[in-house]
């Protein structure tokens, strides 16, 4: 059976699996059946495919946590660089970027970027490249 999720439309959902021996759908990490859980919670739920939920969750997190780039000082940049092992660290001489190895949620973490002698930070998906960061920073500073 594919992974599915009991989804109530807000930030959280619960994973549902089929228990072969009991021949029932169960809520993961509980001993409750799907029907018991829905009755006890007294909320409206729908079951969606896991992949559909991940798309929703990524968009939700991006809208909730991602903020505009802010300029920070050199001390802030190096404090972040030295406090945890950097993730995806890139330094081409003029531009530099690293992600914090401690994630805020799912695929979002703090990005720290140096462009020349200016330093910036923001919460972004870990898939964002240095080039995408530079484009966003440049566009935000032009407005």
Short mmCIF file of C-alpha atoms in Angstrom, two decimals:
data_model
loop_
_atom_site.label_atom_id
_atom_site.label_comp_id
_atom_site.label_asym_id
_atom_site.label_seq_id
_atom_site.Cartn_x
_atom_site.Cartn_y
_atom_site.Cartn_z
CA UNK A 1 0.00 0.00 0.00
CA UNK A 2 1.22 3.49 -0.78
CA UNK A 3 1.71 5.92 2.06
CA UNK A 4 -1.31 8.11 2.57
CA UNK A 5 -2.12 10.83 5.02
CA UNK A 6 -5.16 11.72 7.07
CA UNK A 7 -5.27 15.44 6.45
CA UNK A 8 -7.35 18.08 8.19
CA UNK A 9 -6.32 21.05 6.07
CA UNK A 10 -4.04 22.75 8.56
CA UNK A 11 -0.36 22.37 9.26
CA UNK A 12 -0.37 18.80 10.56
CA UNK A 13 -1.70 15.48 9.44
CA UNK A 14 -1.33 11.86 10.52
CA UNK A 15 0.09 8.99 8.56
CA UNK A 16 -2.27 6.10 7.92
CA UNK A 17 -1.19 2.54 7.22
CA UNK A 18 -2.95 -0.73 6.60
CA UNK A 19 -2.40 -3.28 9.38
CA UNK A 20 -2.35 -6.64 7.58
CA UNK A 21 -3.04 -8.85 10.60
CA UNK A 22 -5.98 -6.80 11.82
CA UNK A 23 -7.09 -5.96 8.27
CA UNK A 24 -7.73 -2.35 9.37
CA UNK A 25 -6.40 1.09 8.58
CA UNK A 26 -4.51 2.34 11.61
CA UNK A 27 -3.04 5.69 12.60
CA UNK A 28 0.74 5.43 12.79
CA UNK A 29 2.20 5.57 16.32
CA UNK A 30 -1.17 4.86 17.92
CA UNK A 31 -3.29 1.76 18.33
CA UNK A 32 -6.37 3.56 17.02
CA UNK A 33 -8.22 2.63 13.89
CA UNK A 34 -8.97 5.30 11.36
CA UNK A 35 -12.61 5.38 12.42
CA UNK A 36 -11.75 5.67 16.14
CA UNK A 37 -9.34 8.49 15.52
CA UNK A 38 -11.77 10.52 13.40
CA UNK A 39 -14.55 10.01 15.95
CA UNK A 40 -12.38 11.03 18.94
CA UNK A 41 -10.92 14.09 17.23
CA UNK A 42 -14.38 15.22 16.01
CA UNK A 43 -12.85 16.99 13.00
CA UNK A 44 -13.34 16.75 9.30
CA UNK A 45 -10.59 14.80 7.59
CA UNK A 46 -9.81 13.63 4.12
CA UNK A 47 -7.28 11.08 2.97
CA UNK A 48 -4.76 12.26 0.41
CA UNK A 49 -1.72 10.69 -1.24
CA UNK A 50 1.55 11.25 0.55
CA UNK A 51 3.12 12.98 -2.49
CA UNK A 52 0.20 15.42 -2.71
CA UNK A 53 0.62 16.21 0.96
CA UNK A 54 4.36 16.90 0.52
CA UNK A 55 3.62 19.39 -2.25
CA UNK A 56 1.09 21.14 0.02
CA UNK A 57 3.42 21.03 3.04
CA UNK A 58 6.36 22.49 1.09
CA UNK A 59 4.22 25.36 -0.19
CA UNK A 60 2.73 25.97 3.27
CA UNK A 61 6.17 26.07 4.91
CA UNK A 62 7.55 28.35 2.23
CA UNK A 63 4.70 30.85 2.68
CA UNK A 64 4.86 30.69 6.49
CA UNK A 65 8.61 30.75 7.16
CA UNK A 66 10.42 32.21 4.16
CA UNK A 67 11.07 35.91 4.60
CA UNK A 68 12.75 38.58 2.46
CA UNK A 69 16.54 38.70 2.47
CA UNK A 70 18.00 41.01 5.09
CA UNK A 71 21.45 42.52 5.10
CA UNK A 72 23.57 41.51 8.09
CA UNK A 73 27.08 42.41 9.19
CA UNK A 74 30.26 40.40 8.72
CA UNK A 75 30.27 39.31 12.39
CA UNK A 76 26.81 37.73 12.06
CA UNK A 77 27.87 35.88 8.90
CA UNK A 78 31.00 34.42 10.49
CA UNK A 79 29.25 33.60 13.76
CA UNK A 80 26.78 31.46 11.80
CA UNK A 81 29.58 29.95 9.73
CA UNK A 82 31.49 28.89 12.83
CA UNK A 83 28.66 27.72 15.13
CA UNK A 84 27.66 24.56 13.20
CA UNK A 85 29.26 22.69 10.33
CA UNK A 86 28.13 24.56 7.20
CA UNK A 87 26.00 22.74 4.66
CA UNK A 88 26.42 23.23 0.88
CA UNK A 89 29.19 25.77 1.41
CA UNK A 90 30.29 27.47 -1.83
CA UNK A 91 33.00 30.14 -2.13
CA UNK A 92 34.04 31.36 -5.58
CA UNK A 93 36.12 34.25 -4.27
CA UNK A 94 33.62 37.04 -4.86
CA UNK A 95 30.43 35.24 -3.77
CA UNK A 96 29.97 32.85 -0.90
CA UNK A 97 27.00 30.90 0.40
CA UNK A 98 26.33 28.29 3.04
CA UNK A 99 23.25 26.80 4.66
CA UNK A 100 22.82 26.10 8.34
CA UNK A 101 23.01 22.36 8.91
CA UNK A 102 20.23 22.61 11.51
CA UNK A 103 16.89 22.83 9.73
CA UNK A 104 13.95 24.96 10.78
CA UNK A 105 11.42 22.58 9.29
CA UNK A 106 11.30 19.93 6.57
CA UNK A 107 13.46 21.45 3.80
CA UNK A 108 13.83 25.01 5.12
CA UNK A 109 17.01 26.31 6.68
CA UNK A 110 18.86 29.57 7.07
CA UNK A 111 20.88 30.67 4.04
CA UNK A 112 23.82 33.02 4.52
CA UNK A 113 25.20 34.73 1.43
CA UNK A 114 28.13 37.05 0.81
CA UNK A 115 28.17 39.11 -2.39
CA UNK A 116 31.43 41.02 -2.50
CA UNK A 117 31.64 42.69 0.91
CA UNK A 118 27.88 42.61 1.70
CA UNK A 119 26.25 39.86 3.75
CA UNK A 120 22.65 38.60 3.65
CA UNK A 121 20.50 36.00 5.37
CA UNK A 122 17.08 34.43 4.85
CA UNK A 123 15.12 31.23 5.49
CA UNK A 124 14.78 29.35 2.18
CA UNK A 125 14.37 25.83 0.80
CA UNK A 126 17.61 23.86 0.79
CA UNK A 127 17.27 23.42 -2.98
CA UNK A 128 17.93 27.11 -3.66
CA UNK A 129 21.25 27.64 -5.45
CA UNK A 130 23.76 30.44 -4.96
CA UNK A 131 22.73 31.90 -8.32
CA UNK A 132 19.04 31.92 -7.33
CA UNK A 133 19.97 33.58 -4.02
CA UNK A 134 21.92 36.33 -5.80
CA UNK A 135 19.02 36.96 -8.20
CA UNK A 136 16.51 37.23 -5.31
CA UNK A 137 18.78 39.53 -3.29
CA UNK A 138 19.42 41.76 -6.32
CA UNK A 139 15.71 41.94 -7.18
CA UNK A 140 14.70 42.75 -3.58
CA UNK A 141 17.34 45.50 -3.32
CA UNK A 142 16.16 47.12 -6.57
CA UNK A 143 12.59 47.53 -5.26
#
